[in-house]
mmCIF file of C-alpha atoms in Angstrom:
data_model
loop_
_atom_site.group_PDB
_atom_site.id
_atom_site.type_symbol
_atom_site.label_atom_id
_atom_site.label_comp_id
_atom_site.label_asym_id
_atom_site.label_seq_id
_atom_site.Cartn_x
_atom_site.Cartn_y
_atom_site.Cartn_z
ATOM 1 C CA UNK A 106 126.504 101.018 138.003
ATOM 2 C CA UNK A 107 127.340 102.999 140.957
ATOM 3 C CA UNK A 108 129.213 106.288 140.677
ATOM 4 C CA UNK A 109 130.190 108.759 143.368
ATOM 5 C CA UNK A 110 129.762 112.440 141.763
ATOM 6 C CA UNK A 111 130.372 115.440 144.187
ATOM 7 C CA UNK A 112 131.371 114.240 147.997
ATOM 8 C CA UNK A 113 128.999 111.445 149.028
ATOM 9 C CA UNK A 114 126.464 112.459 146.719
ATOM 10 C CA UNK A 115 126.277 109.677 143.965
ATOM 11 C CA UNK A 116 124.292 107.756 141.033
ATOM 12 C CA UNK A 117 122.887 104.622 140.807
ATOM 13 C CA UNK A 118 121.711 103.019 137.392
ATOM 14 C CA UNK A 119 120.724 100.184 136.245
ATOM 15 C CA UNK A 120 120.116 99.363 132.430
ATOM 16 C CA UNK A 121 118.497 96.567 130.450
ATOM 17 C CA UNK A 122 118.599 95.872 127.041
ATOM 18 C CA UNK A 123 116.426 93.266 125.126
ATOM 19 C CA UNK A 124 116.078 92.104 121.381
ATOM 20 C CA UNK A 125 114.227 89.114 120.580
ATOM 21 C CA UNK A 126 114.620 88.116 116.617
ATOM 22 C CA UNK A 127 111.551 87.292 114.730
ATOM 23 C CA UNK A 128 110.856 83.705 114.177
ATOM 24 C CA UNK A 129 107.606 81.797 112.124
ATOM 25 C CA UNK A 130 105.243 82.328 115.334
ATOM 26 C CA UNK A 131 105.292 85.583 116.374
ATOM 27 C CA UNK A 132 101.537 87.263 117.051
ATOM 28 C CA UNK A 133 101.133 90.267 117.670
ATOM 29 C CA UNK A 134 101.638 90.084 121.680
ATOM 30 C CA UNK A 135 105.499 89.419 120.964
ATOM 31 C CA UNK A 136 107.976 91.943 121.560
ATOM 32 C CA UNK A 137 111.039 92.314 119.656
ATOM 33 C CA UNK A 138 113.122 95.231 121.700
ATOM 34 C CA UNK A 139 112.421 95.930 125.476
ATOM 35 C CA UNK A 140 115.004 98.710 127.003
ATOM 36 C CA UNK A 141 114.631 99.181 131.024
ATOM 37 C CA UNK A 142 116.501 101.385 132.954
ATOM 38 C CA UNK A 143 116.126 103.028 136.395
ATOM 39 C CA UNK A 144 118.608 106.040 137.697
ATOM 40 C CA UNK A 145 118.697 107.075 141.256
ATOM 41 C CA UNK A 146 120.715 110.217 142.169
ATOM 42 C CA UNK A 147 121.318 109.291 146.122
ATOM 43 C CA UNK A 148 122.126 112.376 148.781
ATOM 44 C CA UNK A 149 123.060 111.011 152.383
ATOM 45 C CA UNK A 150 121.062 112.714 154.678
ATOM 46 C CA UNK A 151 122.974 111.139 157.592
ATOM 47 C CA UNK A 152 124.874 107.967 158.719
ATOM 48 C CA UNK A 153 121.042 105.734 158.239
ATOM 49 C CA UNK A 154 119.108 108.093 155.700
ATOM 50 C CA UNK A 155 119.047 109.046 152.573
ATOM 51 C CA UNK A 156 117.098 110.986 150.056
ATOM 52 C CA UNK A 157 116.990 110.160 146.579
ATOM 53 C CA UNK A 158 115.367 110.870 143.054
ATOM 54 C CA UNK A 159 114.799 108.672 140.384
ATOM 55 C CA UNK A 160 113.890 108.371 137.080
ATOM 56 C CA UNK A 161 112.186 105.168 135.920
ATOM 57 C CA UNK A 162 112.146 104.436 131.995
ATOM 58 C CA UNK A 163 110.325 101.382 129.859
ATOM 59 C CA UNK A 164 110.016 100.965 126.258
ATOM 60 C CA UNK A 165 108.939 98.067 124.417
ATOM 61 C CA UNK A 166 108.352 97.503 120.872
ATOM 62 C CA UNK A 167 106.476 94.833 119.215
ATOM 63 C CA UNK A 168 107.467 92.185 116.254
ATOM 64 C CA UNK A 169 104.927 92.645 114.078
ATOM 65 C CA UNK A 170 103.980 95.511 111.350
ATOM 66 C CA UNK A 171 100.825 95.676 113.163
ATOM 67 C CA UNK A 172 102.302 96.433 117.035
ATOM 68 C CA UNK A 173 105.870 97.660 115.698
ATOM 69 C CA UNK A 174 105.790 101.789 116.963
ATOM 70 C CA UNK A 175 107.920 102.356 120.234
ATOM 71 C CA UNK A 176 105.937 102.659 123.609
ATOM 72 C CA UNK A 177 106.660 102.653 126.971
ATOM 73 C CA UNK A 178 106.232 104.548 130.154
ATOM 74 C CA UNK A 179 108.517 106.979 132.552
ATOM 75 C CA UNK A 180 107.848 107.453 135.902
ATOM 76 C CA UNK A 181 109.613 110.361 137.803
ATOM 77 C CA UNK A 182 109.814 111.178 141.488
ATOM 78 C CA UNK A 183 111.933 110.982 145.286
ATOM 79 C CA UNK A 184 112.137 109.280 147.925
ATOM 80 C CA UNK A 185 113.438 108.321 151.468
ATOM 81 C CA UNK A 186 115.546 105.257 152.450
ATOM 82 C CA UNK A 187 116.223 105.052 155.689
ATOM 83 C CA UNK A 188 118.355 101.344 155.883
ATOM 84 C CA UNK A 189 118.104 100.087 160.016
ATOM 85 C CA UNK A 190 116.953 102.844 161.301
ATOM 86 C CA UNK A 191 114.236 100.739 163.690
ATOM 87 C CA UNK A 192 116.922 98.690 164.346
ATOM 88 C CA UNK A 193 115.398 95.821 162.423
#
């Protein structure tokens, strides 16, 4: 999903959603719901550059009673893309 939001400012996300059903073999190193997703709010800098921050998200969730609470990780932070700008 792209979206433009205020001139060429804009946000890019990207979402994933998993569930597995539980069959006779499960162990306990199955999962049974993953959810992914990664935002990036992107600011042009100029025609080549841009600056960006991003939010990273993962949360998994296992089959069994033993491995069944919600976990995961987030990751926050910015960056710089700068797309041809060695002329490569």
């Amino acid at each position: 999903l792209q979206q433009p939001l205020i001139g060429p400012v804009s946000l890019e996300s990207d979402f994933s959603l998993r569930y597995l059903f539980p069959d006779d073999h499960d162990s306990d190193a199955d999962l049974g719901l993953v959810i992914a997703s990664v935002t990036r709010l992107v600011v042009p800098v100029s025609a080549r550059i841009q600056l960006f921050a991003f939010a990273d998200l993962y949360f998994v969730q296992g089959k069994t009673p033993s491995n069944d609470s919600l976990g995961g990780s987030r990751m926050f932070g910015m960056g710089l893309s700068f797309n041809h700008f060695l002329g490569l």
